[in-house]
CSV table of C-alpha atoms in Angstrom, one decimal:
chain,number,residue,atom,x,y,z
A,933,UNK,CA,93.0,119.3,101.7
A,934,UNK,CA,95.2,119.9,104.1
A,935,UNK,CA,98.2,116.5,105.0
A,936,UNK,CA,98.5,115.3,108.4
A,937,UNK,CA,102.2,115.5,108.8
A,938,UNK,CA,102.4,113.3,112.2
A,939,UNK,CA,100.2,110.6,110.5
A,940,UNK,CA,102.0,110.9,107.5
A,941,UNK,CA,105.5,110.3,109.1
A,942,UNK,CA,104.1,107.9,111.8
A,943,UNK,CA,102.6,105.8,108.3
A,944,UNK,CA,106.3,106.0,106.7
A,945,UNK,CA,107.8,104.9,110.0
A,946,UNK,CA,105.4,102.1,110.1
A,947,UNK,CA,106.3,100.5,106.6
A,948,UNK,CA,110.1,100.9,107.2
A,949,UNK,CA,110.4,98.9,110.1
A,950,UNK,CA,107.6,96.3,108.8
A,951,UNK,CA,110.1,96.1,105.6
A,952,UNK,CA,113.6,95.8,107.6
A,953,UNK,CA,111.5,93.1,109.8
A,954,UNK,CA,110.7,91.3,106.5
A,955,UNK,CA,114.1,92.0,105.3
A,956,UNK,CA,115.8,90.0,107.7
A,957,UNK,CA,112.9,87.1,107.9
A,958,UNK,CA,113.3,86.5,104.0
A,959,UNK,CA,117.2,86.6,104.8
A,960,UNK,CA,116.5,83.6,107.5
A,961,UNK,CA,114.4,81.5,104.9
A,962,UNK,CA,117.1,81.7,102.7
A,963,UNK,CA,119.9,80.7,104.7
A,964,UNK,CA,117.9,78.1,106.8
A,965,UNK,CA,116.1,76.4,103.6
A,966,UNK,CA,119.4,77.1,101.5
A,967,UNK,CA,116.9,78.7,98.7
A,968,UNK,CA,118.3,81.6,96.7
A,969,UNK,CA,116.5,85.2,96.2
A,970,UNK,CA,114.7,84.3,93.3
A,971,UNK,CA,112.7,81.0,94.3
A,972,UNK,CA,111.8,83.1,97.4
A,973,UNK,CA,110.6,85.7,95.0
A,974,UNK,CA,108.5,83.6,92.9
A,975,UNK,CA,106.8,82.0,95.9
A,976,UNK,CA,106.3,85.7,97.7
A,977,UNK,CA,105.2,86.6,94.5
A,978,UNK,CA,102.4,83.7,93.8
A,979,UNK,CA,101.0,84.3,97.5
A,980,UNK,CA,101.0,88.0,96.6
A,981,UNK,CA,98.9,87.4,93.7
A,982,UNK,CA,96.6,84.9,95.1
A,983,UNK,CA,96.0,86.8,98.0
A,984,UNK,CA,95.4,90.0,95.9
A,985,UNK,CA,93.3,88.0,93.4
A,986,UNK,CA,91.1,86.2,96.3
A,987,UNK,CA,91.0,88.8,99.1
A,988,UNK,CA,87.4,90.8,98.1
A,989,UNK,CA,85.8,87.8,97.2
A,990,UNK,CA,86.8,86.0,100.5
A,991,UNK,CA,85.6,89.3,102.4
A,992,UNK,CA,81.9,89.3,100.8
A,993,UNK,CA,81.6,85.8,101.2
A,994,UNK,CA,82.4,85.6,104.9
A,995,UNK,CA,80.0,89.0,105.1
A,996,UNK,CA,77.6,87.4,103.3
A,997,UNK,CA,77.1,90.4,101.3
A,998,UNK,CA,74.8,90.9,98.0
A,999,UNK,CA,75.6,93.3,95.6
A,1000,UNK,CA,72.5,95.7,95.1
A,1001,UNK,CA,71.1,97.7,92.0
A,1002,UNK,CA,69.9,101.2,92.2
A,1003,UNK,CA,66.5,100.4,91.6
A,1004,UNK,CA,66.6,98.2,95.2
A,1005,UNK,CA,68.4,101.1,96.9
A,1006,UNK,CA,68.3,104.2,95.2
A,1007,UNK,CA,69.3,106.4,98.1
A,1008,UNK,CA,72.3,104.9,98.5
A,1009,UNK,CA,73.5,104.8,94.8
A,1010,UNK,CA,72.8,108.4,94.7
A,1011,UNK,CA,75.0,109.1,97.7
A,1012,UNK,CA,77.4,107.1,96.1
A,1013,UNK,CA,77.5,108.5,92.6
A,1014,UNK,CA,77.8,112.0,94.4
A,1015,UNK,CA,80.5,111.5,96.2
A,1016,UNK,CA,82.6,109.4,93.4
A,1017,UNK,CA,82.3,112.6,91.3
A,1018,UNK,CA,84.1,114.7,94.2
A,1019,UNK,CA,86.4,112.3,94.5
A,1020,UNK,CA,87.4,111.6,91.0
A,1021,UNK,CA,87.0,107.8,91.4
A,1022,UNK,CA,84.9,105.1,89.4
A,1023,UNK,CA,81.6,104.2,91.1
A,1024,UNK,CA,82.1,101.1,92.8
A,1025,UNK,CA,79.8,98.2,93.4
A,1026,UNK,CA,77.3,98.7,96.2
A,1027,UNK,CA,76.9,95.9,98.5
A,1028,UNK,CA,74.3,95.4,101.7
A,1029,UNK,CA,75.3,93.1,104.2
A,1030,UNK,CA,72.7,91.2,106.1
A,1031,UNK,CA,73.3,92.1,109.8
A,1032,UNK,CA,71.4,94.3,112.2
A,1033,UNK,CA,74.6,95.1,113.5
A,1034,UNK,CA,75.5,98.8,112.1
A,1035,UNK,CA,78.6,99.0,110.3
A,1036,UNK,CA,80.3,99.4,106.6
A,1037,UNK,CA,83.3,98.6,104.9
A,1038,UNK,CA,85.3,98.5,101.4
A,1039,UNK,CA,87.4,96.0,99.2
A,1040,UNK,CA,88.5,95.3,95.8
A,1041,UNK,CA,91.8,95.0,94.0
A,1042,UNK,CA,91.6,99.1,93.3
A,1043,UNK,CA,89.2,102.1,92.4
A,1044,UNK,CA,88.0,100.2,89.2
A,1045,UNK,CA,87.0,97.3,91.0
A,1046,UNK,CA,85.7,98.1,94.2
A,1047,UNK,CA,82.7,97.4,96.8
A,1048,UNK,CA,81.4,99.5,99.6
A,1049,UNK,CA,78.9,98.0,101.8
A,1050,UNK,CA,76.5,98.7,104.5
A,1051,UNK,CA,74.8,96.6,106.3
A,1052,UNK,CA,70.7,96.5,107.2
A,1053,UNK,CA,71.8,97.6,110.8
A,1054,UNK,CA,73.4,101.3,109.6
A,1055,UNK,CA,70.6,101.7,107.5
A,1056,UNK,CA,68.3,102.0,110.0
A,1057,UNK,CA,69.9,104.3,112.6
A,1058,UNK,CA,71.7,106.8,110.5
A,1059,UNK,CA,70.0,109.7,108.6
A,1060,UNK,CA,70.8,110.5,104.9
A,1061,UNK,CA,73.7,113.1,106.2
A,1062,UNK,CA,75.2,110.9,108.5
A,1063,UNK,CA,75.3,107.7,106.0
A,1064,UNK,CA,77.2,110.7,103.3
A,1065,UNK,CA,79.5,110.7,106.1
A,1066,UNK,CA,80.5,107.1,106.2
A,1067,UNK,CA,80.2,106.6,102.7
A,1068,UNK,CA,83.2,109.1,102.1
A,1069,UNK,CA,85.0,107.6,104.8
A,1070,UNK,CA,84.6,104.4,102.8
A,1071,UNK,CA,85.4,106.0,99.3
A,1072,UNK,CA,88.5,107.2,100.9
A,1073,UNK,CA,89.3,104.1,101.7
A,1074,UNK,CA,89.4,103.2,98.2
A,1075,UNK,CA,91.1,106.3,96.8
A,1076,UNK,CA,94.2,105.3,98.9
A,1077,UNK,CA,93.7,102.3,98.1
A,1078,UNK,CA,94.0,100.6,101.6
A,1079,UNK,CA,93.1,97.6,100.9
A,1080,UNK,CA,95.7,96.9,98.5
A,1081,UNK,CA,97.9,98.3,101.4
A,1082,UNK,CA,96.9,96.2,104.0
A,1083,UNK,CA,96.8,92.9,102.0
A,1084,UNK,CA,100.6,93.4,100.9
A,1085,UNK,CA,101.6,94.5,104.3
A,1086,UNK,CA,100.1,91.4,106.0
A,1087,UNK,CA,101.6,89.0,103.4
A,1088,UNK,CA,105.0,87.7,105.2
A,1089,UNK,CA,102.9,87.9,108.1
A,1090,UNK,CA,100.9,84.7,106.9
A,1091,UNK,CA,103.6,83.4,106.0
A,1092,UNK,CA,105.7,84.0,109.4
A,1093,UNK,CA,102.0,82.7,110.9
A,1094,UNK,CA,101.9,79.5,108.9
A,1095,UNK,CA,105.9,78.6,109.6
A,1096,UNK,CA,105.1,78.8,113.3
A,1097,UNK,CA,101.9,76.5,113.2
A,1098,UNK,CA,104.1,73.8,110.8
A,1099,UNK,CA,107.1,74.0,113.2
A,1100,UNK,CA,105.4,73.8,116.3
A,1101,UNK,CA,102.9,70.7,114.8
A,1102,UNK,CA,106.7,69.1,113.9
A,1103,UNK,CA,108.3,69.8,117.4
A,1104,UNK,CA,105.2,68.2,118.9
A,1105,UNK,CA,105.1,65.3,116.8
A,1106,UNK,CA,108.5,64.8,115.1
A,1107,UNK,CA,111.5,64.7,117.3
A,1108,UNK,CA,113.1,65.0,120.0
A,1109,UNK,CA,115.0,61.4,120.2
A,1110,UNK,CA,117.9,60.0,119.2
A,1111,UNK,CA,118.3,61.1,115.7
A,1112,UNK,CA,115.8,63.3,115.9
A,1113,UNK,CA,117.6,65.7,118.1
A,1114,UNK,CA,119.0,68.0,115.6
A,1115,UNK,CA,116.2,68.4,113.5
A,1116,UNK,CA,114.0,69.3,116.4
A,1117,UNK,CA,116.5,71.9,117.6
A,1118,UNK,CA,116.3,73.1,113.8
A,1119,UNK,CA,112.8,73.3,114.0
A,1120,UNK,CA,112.6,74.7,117.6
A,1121,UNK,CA,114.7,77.5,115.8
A,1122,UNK,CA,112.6,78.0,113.2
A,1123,UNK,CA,109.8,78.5,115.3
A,1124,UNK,CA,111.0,81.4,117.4
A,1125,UNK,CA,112.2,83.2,114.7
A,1126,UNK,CA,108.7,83.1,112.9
A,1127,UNK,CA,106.9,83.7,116.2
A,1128,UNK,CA,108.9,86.6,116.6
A,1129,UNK,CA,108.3,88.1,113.3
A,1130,UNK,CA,104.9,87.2,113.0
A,1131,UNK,CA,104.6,89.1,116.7
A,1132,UNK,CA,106.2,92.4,115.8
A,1133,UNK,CA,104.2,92.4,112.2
A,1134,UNK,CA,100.9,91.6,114.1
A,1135,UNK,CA,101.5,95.2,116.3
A,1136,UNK,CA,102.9,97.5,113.2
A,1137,UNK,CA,100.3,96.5,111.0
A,1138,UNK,CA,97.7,96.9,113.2
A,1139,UNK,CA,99.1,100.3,113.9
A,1140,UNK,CA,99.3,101.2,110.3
A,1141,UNK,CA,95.6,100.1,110.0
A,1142,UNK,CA,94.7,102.6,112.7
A,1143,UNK,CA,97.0,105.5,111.4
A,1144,UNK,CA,94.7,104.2,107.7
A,1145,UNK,CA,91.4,104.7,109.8
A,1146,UNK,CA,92.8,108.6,110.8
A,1147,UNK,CA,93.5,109.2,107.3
A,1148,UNK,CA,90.1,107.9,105.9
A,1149,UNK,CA,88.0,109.8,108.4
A,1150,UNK,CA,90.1,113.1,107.4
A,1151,UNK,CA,89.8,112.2,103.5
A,1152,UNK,CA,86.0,111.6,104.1
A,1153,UNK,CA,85.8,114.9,106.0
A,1154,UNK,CA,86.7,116.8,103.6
A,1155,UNK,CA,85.4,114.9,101.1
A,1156,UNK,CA,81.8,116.2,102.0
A,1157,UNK,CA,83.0,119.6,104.0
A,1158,UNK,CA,81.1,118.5,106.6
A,1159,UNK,CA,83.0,116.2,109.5
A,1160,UNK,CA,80.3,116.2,111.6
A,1161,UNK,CA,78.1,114.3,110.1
A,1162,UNK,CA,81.1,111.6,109.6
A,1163,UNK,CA,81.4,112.0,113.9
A,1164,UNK,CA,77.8,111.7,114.9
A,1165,UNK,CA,77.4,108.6,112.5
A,1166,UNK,CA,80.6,106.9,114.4
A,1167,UNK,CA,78.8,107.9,117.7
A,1168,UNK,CA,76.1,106.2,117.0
A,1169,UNK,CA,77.4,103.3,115.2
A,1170,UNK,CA,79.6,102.6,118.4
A,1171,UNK,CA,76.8,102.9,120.6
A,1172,UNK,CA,74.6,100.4,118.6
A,1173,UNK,CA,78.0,97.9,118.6
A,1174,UNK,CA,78.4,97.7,122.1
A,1175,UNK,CA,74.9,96.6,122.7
A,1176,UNK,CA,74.4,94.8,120.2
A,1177,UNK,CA,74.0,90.9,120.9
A,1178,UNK,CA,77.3,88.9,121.1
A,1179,UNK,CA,76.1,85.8,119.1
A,1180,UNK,CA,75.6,88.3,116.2
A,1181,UNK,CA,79.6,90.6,116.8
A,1182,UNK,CA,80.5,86.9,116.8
A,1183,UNK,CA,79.4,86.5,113.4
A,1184,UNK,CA,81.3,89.3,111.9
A,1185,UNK,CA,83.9,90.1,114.3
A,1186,UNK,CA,86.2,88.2,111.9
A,1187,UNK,CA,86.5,91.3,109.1
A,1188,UNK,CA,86.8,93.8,112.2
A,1189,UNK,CA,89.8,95.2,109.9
A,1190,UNK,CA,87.5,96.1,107.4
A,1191,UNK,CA,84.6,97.9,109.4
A,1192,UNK,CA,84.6,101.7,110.3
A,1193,UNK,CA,84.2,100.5,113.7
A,1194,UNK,CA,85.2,97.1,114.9
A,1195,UNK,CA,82.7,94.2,116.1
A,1196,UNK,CA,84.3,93.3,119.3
A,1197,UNK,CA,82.0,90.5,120.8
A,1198,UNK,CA,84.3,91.4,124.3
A,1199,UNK,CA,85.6,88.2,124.4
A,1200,UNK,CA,88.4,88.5,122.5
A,1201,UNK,CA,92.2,89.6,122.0
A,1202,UNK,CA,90.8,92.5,119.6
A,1203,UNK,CA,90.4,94.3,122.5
A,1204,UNK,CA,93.9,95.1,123.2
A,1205,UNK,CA,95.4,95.0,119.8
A,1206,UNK,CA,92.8,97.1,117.7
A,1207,UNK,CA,92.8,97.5,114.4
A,1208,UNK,CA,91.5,101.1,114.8
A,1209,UNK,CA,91.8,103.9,117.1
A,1210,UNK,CA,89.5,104.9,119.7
A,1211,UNK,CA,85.9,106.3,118.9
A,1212,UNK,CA,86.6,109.6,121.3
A,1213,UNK,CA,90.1,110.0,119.2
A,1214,UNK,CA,88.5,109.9,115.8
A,1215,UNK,CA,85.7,112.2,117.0
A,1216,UNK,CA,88.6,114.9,118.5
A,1217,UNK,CA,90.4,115.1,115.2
A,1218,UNK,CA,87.2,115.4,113.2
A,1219,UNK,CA,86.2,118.4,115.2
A,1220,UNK,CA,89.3,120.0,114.9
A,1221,UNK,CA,88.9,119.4,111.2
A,1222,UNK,CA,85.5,121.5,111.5
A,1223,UNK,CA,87.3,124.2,112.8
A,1224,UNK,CA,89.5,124.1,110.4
A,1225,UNK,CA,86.9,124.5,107.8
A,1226,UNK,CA,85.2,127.2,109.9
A,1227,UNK,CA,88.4,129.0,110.0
């Protein structure tokens, strides 16, 4: 398989400046709070871990996903257990959402541990072809191990996210008289600076989650040979999304980050700061992909 260069270097981009941007954020914890490198380590390190250790299980609770046998849905394992053997990976756990609303996703700590899911809804509009085709999306997913990826990434942005909530609950409620003067201009401080960081992470990440989306569709493309399977199955999907009921988007619309394509109930801020590119922009590349297999 052939690398995308331009995602590839748009990717590398992406994780420099997210790392300068946290560079200089752990830099302002340490001189505001007067903490040293290592306390700041060990407590970046703990939220690391817990956030790691938690993350799946968080995601197939909130999806309210049950893990399947292959005597429930035999299809599906087999699909699965083809395309692991392609991919060199460790057959992960297969999960089946309940939701009429046609999408998929992955998580787990790494290849050994992994889920892919589908939900009732993707069962029931895609063919056996098309389902290959979002399957290896998925597997590709955990080959790169995005998840991982994304978690890490997203880390000092929680913590940027929780400093502005705390700060702006304190400049609200704790000062501004008298004595109170200097800490609420301390705190007034502390609140820009994590809005502003929390701002800038919320946009790279999000565009490293979309550049992720690019390289999963090409992985899963080649994966199988066949990319357009992977592009009539995103058709499709999309099409069911944006008529599906809102009540149920609303549901889901939470782990949009996860999903091949996002459950956008139109009434929110997801609209304009995506977590993955558009539909007609995933479908171009996957057909210039088929070409280059024709070729």
């Amino acid at each position: 398989m052939q690398r995308d260069l331009q995602l590839t270097i748009r990717m590398a981009i992406s994780f420099l400046v997210l790392t300068l941007i946290y560079l200089v954020f752990l830099g302002f914890i340490a001189t505001y709070f007067g903490l040293g490198i290592l306390p700041i380590a060990m407590i970046a390190g703990l939220m690391i871990g817990a956030q790691w250790f938690f993350s799946d299980r968080i995601v197939l609770w909130s999806t309210g996903t049950k893990i399947v046998s292959k005597e429930e849905f035999p299809v599906l394992h087999q699909i699965v257990e083809s395309l692991c053997q392609k991919a060199n990976i460790p057959k992960p756990k297969v999960g089946i959402m309940k939701s009429d609303v046609p999408n998929a996703f992955a998580t787990g700590k790494g290849p050994k541990s992994s889920v892919v899911v589908v939900s009732l809804g993707i069962l029931k509009i895609l063919d056996k072809d098309e389902l290959e085709g979002v399957l290896s999306h998925e597997l590709t997913h955990i080959r790169n191990r995005d998840v991982t990826i994304i978690t890490l990434a997203s880390l000092f942005s929680t913590i940027a996210w929780f400093l502005m909530q705390s700060s702006m609950f304190s400049t609200m409620w704790g000062g501004g008289y008298g004595g109170r003067q200097q800490q609420g201009g301390n705190t007034i401080l502390v609140l820009i600076v994590a809005g502003i960081v929390w701002f800038l992470s919320f946009l790279i990440i999000r565009a490293i989650s979309r550049y992720r989306e690019f390289a999963a569709d090409r992985g899963g493309a080649y994966l199988t040979g066949k990319p357009m399977n992977l592009s009539r199955a995103l058709m499709k999907i999309s099409g069911e999304v944006k008529v599906a009921p809102t009540q149920e988007l609303k549901k889901i619309e939470g782990m949009n980050a996860f999903f091949i394509i996002p459950a956008i109930s139109g009434q929110t801020i997801a609209r304009f700061f995506s977590t993955h590119p558009p539909i007609m922009e995933r479908v171009k590349r996957l057909m210039q992909i088929e070409q280059e297999l024709r070729d």
